[in-house]
PDB file of C-alpha atoms and ligand atoms in Angstrom:
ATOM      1  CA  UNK A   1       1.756   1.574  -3.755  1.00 89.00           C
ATOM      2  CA  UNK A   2       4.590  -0.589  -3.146  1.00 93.00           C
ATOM      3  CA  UNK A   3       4.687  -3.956  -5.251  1.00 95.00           C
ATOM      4  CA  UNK A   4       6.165  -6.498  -2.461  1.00 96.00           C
ATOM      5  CA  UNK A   5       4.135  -8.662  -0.058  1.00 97.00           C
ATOM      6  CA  UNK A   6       1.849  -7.904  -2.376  1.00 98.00           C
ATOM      7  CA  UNK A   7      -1.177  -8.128   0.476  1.00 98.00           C
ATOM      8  CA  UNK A   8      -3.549  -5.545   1.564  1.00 98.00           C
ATOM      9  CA  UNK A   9      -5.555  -5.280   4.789  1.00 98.00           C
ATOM     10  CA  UNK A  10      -8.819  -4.621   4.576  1.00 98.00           C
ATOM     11  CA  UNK A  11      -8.883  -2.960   8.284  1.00 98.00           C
ATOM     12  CA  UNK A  12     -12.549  -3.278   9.171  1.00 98.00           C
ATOM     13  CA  UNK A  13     -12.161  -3.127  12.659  1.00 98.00           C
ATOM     14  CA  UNK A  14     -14.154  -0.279  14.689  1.00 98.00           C
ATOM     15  CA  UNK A  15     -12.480  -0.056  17.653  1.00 98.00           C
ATOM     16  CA  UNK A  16     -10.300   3.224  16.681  1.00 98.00           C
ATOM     17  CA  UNK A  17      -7.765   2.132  19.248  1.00 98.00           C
ATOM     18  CA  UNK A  18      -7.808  -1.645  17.957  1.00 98.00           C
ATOM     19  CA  UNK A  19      -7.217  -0.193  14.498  1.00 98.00           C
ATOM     20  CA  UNK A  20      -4.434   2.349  14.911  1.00 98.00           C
ATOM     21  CA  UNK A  21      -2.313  -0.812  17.031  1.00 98.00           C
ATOM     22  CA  UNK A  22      -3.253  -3.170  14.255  1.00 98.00           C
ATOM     23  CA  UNK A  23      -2.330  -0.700  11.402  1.00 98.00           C
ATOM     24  CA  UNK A  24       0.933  -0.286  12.875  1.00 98.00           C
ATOM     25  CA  UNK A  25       2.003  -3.538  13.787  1.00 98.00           C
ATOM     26  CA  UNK A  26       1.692  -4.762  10.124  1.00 98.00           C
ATOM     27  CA  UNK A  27       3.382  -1.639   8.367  1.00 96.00           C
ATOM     28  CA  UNK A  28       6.068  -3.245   7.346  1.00 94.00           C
ATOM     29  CA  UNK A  29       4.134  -6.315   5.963  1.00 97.00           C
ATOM     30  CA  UNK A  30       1.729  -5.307   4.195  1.00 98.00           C
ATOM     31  CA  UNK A  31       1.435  -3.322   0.593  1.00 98.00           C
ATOM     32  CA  UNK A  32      -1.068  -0.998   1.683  1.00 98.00           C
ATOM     33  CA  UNK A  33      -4.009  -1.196   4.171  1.00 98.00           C
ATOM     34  CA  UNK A  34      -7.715  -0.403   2.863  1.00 98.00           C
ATOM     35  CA  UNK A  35     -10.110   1.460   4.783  1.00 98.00           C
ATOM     36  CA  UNK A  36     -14.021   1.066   4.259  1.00 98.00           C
ATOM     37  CA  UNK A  37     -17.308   2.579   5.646  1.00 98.00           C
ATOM     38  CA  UNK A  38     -17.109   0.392   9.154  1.00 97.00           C
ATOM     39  CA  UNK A  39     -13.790   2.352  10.285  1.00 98.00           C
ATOM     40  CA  UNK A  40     -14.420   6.041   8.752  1.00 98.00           C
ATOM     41  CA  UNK A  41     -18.014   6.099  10.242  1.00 98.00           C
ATOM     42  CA  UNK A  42     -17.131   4.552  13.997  1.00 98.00           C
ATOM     43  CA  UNK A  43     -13.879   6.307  13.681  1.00 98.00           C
ATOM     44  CA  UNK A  44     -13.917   9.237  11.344  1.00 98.00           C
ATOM     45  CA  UNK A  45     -12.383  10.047   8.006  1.00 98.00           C
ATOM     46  CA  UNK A  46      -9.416  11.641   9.734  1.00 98.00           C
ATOM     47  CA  UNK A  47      -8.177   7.600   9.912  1.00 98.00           C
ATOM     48  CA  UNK A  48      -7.692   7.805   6.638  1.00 98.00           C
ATOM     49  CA  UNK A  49      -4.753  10.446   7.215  1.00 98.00           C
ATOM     50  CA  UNK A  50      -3.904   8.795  10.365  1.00 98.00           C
ATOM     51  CA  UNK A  51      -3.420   5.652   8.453  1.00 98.00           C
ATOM     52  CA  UNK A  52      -1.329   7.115   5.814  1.00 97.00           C
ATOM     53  CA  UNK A  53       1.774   7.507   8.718  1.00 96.00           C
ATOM     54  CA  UNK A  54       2.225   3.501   8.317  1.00 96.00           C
ATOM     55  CA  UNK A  55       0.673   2.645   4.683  1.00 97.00           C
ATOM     56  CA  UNK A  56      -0.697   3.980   1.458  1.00 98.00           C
ATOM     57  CA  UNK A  57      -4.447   3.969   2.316  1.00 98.00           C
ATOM     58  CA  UNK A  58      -7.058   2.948  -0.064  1.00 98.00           C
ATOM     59  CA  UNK A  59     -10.258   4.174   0.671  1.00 99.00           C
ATOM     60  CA  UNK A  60     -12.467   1.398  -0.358  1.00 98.00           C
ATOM     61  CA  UNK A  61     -16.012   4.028  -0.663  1.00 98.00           C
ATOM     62  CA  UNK A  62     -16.715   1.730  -3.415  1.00 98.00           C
ATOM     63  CA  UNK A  63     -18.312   5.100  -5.111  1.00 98.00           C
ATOM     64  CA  UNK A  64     -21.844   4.790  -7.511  1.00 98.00           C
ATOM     65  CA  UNK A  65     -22.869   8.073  -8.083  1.00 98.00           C
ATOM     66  CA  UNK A  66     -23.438  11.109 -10.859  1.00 98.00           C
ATOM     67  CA  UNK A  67     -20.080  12.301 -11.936  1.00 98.00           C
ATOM     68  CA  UNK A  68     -20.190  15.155  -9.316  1.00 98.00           C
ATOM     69  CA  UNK A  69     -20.827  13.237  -6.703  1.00 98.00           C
ATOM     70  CA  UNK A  70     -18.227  11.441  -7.573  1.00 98.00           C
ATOM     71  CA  UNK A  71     -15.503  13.918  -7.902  1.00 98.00           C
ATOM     72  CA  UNK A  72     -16.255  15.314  -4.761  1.00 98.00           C
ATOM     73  CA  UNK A  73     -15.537  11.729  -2.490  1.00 98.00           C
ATOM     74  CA  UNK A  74     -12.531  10.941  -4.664  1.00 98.00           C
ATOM     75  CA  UNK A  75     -10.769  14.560  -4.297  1.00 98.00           C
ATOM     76  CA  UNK A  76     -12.217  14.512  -0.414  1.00 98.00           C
ATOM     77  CA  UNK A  77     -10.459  11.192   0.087  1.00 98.00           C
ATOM     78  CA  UNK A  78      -6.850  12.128  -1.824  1.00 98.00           C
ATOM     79  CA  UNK A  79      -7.110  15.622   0.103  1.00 98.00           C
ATOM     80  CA  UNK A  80      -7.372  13.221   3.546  1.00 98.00           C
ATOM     81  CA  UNK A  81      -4.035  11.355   2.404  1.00 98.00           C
ATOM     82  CA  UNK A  82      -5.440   8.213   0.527  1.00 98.00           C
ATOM     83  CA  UNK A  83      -3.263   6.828  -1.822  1.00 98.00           C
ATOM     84  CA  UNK A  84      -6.204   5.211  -4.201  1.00 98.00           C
ATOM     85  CA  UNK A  85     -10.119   5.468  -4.409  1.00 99.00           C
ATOM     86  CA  UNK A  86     -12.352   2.281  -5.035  1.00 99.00           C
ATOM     87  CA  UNK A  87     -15.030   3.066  -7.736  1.00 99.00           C
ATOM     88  CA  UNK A  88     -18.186   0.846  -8.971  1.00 98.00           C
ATOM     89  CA  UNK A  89     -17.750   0.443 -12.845  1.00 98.00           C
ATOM     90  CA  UNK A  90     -21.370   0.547 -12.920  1.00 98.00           C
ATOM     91  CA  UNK A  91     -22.614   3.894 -12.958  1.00 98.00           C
ATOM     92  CA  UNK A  92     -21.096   4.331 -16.331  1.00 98.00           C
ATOM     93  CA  UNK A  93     -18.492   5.738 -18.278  1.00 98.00           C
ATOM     94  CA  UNK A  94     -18.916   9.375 -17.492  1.00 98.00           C
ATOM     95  CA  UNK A  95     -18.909   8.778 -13.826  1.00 98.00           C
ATOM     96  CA  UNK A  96     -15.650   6.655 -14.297  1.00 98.00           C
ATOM     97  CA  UNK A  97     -13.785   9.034 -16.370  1.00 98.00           C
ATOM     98  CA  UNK A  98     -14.766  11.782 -13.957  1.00 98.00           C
ATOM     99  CA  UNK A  99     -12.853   9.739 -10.902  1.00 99.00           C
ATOM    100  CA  UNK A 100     -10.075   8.775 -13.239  1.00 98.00           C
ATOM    101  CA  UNK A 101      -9.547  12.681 -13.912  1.00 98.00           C
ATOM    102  CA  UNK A 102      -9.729  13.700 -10.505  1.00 98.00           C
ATOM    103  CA  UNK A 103      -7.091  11.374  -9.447  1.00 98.00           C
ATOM    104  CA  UNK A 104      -4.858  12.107 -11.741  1.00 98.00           C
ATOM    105  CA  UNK A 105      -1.025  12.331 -10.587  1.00 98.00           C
ATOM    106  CA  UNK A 106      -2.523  12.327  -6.812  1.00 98.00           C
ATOM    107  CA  UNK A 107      -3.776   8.532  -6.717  1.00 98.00           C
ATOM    108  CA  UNK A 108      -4.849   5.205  -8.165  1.00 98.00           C
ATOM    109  CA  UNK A 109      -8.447   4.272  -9.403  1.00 99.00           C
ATOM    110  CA  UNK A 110      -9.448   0.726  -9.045  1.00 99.00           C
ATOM    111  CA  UNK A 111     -13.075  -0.135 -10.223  1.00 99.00           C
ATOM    112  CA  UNK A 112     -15.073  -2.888  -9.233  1.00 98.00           C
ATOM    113  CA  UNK A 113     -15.858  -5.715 -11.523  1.00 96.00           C
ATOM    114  CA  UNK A 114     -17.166  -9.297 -10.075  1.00 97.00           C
ATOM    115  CA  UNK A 115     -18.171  -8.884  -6.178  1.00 98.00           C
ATOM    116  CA  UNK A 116     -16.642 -12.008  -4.025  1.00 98.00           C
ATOM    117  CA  UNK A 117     -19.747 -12.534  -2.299  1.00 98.00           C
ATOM    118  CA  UNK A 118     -22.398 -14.887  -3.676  1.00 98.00           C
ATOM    119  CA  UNK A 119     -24.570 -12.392  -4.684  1.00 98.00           C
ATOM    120  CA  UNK A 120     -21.778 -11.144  -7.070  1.00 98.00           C
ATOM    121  CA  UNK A 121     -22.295 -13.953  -9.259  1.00 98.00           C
ATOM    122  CA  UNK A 122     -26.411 -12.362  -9.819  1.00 98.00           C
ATOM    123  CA  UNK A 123     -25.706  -9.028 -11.255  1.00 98.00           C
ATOM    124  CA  UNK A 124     -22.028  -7.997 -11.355  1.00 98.00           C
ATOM    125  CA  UNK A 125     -20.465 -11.221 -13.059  1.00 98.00           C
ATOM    126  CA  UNK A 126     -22.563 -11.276 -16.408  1.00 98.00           C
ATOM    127  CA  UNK A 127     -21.645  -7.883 -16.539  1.00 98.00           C
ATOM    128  CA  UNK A 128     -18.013  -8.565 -15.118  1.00 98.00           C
ATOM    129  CA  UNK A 129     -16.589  -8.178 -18.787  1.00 98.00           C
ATOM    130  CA  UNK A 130     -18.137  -5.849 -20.080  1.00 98.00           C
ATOM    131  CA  UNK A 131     -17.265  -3.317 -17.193  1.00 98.00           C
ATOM    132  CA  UNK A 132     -13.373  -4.407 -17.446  1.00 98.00           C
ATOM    133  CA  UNK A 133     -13.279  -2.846 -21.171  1.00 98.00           C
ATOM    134  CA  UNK A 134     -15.231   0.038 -20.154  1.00 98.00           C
ATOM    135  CA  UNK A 135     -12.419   0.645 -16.924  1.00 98.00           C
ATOM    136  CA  UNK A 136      -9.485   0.234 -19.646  1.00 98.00           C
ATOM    137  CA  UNK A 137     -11.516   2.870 -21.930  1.00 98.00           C
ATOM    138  CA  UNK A 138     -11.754   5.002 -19.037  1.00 98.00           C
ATOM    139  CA  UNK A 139      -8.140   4.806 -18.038  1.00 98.00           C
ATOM    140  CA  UNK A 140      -8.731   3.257 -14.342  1.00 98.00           C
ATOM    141  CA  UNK A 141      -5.590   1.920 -12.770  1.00 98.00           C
ATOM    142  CA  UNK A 142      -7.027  -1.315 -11.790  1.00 98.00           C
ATOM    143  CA  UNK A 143      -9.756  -3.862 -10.681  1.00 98.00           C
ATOM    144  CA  UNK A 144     -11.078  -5.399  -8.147  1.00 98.00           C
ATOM    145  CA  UNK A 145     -11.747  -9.097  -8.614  1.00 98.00           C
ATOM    146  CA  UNK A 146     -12.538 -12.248  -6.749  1.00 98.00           C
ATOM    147  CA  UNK A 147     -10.667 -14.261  -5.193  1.00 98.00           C
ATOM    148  CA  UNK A 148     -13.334 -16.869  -4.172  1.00 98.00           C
ATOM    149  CA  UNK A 149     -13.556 -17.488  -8.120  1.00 98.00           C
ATOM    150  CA  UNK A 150      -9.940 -17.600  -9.628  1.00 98.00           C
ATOM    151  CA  UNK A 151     -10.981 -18.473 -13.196  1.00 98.00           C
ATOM    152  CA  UNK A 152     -12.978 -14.945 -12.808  1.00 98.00           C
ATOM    153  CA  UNK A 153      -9.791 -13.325 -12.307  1.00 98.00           C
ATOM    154  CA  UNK A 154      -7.857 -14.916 -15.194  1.00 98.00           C
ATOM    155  CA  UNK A 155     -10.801 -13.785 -17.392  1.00 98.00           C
ATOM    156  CA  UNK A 156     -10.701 -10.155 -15.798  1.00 98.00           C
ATOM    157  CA  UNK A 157      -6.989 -10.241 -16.634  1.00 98.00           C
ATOM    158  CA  UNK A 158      -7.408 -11.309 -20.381  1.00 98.00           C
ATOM    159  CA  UNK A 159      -9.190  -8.429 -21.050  1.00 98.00           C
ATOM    160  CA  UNK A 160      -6.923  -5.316 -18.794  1.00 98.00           C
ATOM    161  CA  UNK A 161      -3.692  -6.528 -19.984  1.00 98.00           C
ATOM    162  CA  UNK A 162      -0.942  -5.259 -17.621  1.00 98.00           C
ATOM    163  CA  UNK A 163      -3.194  -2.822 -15.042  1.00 98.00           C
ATOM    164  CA  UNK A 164      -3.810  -4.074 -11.660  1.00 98.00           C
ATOM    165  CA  UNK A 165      -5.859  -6.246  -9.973  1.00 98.00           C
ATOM    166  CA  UNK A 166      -6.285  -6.336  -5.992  1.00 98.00           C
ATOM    167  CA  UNK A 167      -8.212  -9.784  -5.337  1.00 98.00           C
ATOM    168  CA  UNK A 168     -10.777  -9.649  -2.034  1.00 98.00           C
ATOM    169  CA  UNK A 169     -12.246 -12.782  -0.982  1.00 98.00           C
ATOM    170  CA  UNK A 170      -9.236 -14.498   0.511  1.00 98.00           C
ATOM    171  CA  UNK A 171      -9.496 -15.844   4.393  1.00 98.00           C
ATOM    172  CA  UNK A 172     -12.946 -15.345   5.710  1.00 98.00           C
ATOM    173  CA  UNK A 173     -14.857 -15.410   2.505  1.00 98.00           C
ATOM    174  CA  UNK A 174     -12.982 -19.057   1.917  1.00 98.00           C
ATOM    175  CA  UNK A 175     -10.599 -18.220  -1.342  1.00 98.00           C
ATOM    176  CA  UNK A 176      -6.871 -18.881  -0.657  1.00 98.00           C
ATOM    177  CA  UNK A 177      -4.029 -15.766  -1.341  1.00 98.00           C
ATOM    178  CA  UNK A 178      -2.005 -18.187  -3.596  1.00 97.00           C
ATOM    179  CA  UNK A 179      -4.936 -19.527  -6.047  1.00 98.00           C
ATOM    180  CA  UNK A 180      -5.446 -15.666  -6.628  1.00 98.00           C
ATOM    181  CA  UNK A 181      -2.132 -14.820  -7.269  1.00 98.00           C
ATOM    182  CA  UNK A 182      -1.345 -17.365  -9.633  1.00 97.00           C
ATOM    183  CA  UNK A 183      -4.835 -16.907 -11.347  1.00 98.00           C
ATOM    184  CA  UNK A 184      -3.517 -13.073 -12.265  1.00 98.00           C
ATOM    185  CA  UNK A 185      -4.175 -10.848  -9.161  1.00 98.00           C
ATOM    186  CA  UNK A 186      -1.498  -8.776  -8.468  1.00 98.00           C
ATOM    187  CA  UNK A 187      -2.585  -8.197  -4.622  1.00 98.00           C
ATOM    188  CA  UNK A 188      -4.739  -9.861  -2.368  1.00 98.00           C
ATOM    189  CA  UNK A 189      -6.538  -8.285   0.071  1.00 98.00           C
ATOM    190  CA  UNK A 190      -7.091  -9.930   3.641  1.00 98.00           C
ATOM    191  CA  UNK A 191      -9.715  -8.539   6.376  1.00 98.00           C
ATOM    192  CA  UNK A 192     -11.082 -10.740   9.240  1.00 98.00           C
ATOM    193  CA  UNK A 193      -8.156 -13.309   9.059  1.00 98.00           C
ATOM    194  CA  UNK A 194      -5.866 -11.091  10.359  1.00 98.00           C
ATOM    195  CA  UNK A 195      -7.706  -8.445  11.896  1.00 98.00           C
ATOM    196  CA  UNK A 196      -9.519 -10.344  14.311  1.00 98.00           C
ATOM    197  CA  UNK A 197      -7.026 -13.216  14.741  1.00 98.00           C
ATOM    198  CA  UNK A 198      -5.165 -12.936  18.324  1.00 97.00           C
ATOM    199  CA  UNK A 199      -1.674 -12.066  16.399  1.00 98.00           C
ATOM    200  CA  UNK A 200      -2.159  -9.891  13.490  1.00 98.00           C
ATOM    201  CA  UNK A 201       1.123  -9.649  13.038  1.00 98.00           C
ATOM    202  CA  UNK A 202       2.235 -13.329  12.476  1.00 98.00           C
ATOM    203  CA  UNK A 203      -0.760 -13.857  10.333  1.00 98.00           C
ATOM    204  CA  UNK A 204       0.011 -11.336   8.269  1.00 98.00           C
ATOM    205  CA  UNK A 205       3.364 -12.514   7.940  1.00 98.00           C
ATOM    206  CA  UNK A 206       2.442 -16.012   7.036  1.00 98.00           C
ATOM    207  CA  UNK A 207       0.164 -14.577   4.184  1.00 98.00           C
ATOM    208  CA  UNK A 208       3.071 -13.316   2.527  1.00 97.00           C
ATOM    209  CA  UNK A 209       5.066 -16.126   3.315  1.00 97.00           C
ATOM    210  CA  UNK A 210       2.339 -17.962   1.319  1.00 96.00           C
ATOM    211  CA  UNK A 211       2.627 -15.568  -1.732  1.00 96.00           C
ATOM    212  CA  UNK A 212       6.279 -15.062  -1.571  1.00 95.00           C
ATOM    213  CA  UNK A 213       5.907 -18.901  -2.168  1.00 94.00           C
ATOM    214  CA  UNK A 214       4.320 -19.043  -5.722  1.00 91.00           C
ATOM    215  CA  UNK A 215       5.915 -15.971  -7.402  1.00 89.00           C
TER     216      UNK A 215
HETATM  217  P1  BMP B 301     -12.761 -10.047   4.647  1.00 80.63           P
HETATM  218  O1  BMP B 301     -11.376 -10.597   4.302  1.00 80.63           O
HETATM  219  O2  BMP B 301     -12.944  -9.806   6.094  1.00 80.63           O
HETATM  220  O3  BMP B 301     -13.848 -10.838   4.022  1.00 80.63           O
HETATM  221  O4  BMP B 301     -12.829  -8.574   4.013  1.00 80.63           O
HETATM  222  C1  BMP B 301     -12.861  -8.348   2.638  1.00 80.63           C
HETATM  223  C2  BMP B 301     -12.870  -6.855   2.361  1.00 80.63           C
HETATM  224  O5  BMP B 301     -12.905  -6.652   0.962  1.00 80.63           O
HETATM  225  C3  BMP B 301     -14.060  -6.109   2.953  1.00 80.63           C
HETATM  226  O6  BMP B 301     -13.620  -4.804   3.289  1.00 80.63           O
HETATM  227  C4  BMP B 301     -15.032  -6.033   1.786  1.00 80.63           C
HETATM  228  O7  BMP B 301     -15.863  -4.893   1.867  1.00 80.63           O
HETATM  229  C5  BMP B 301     -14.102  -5.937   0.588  1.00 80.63           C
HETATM  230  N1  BMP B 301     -14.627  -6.502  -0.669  1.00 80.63           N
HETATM  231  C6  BMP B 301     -15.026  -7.823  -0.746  1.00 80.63           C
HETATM  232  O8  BMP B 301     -14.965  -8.587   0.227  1.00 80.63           O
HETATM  233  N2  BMP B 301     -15.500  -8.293  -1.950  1.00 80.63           N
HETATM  234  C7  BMP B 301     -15.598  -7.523  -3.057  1.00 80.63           C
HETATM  235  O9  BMP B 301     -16.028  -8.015  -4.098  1.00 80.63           O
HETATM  236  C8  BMP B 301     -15.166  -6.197  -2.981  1.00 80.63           C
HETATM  237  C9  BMP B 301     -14.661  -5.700  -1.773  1.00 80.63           C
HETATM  238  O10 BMP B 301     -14.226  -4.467  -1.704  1.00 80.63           O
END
């Protein structure tokens, strides 16, 4: 994935038509657009290689399951052209290790830490830490972490060192691009604000105007 607007679209949209238009009109903006449960089920998982003609794709299945289970929707997903799987941390190191190896000179592993939403602060943040180490042990590529709560991020990044993290949160869900950025995130990733704004395009753009800004 290409390191220079350094925003992601979360493309949540299920109009299949809506989508495609969308996805193409901010190709050249945006890092890499990410693809969740709302678009492959209204529109099937061929969108994820439809996708990959203007972006890497990351298919955001946010997997928690047995290690097979596991193996099988990360090697589906790379086989379908995704360019990185999102994992839960949670199910534990075995599970982890098993998407890490799958994905192995093919694509990127990000694991979930600290959920944006406020139910993330119940369960995932106390365990927020803890889950970081076990992703470095594991060999993940990166981590997703909030962007409503900055200071979560700085702490995330404290622990991972130089891997990635891809910040959701941002727009919709009330954080702001730049506060994530300059807390540590590497990306930020950006759903609603653009994809159901009138212009996609010029929002888009302004988002990375509004990184470009702080780095
Ligand atoms: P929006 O900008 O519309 O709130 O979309 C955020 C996207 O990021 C959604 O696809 C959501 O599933 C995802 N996401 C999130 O919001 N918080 C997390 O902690 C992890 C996510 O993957």
């Amino acid at each position: 994935m290409r390191k220079s607007s350094r925003l992601v679209l979360a493309l949540d949209e299920t109009d299949k038509a809506k989508a495609l238009s969308i996805a193409e009109s901010v190709s050249g903006i945006v890092d890499a657009i990410k693809i969740n449960w709302p678009l492959v089920l209204s529109a099937g998982p061929e969108m994820i290689t439809e996708l990959s003609k203007y972006s890497d794709v990351i298919c955001d299945f946010k997997v928690a399951d047995i290690p097979n289970t596991v193996h099988l929707i990360v090697e589906g997903s790379l086989n379908r052209g995704a360019s990185a799987v999102i994992v839960h941390a949670f199910p534990g190191s075995d599970s982890l290790k098993e998407a890490v190896q799958v994905a192995k000179g093919r694509g990127k592993i990000y694991a979930v830490t600290e959920m944006s939403h406020p139910g993330g602060k119940e369960f995932t943040a106390p365990n927020a830490e803890a889950m970081a180490r076990m992703g470095v042990e594991c060999g993940v590529d990166g981590f997703i972490a909030p962007a409503t709560r900055p200071e979560r991020i700085s702490a995330i990044r404290e622990i991972i060192g130089d891997l990635e993290i891809l910040s959701p949160g941002v727009g919709a869900q009330g954080g702001k691009a730049s506060d994530a950025i300059a807390a540590g995130a590497d990306y930020v990733i950006v759903g609603r604000a653009i994809y159901k704004s009138n212009d996609p395009k010029s929002v888009a753009e302004s988002y990375a105007e509004d990184i470009c800004k702080i780095l």
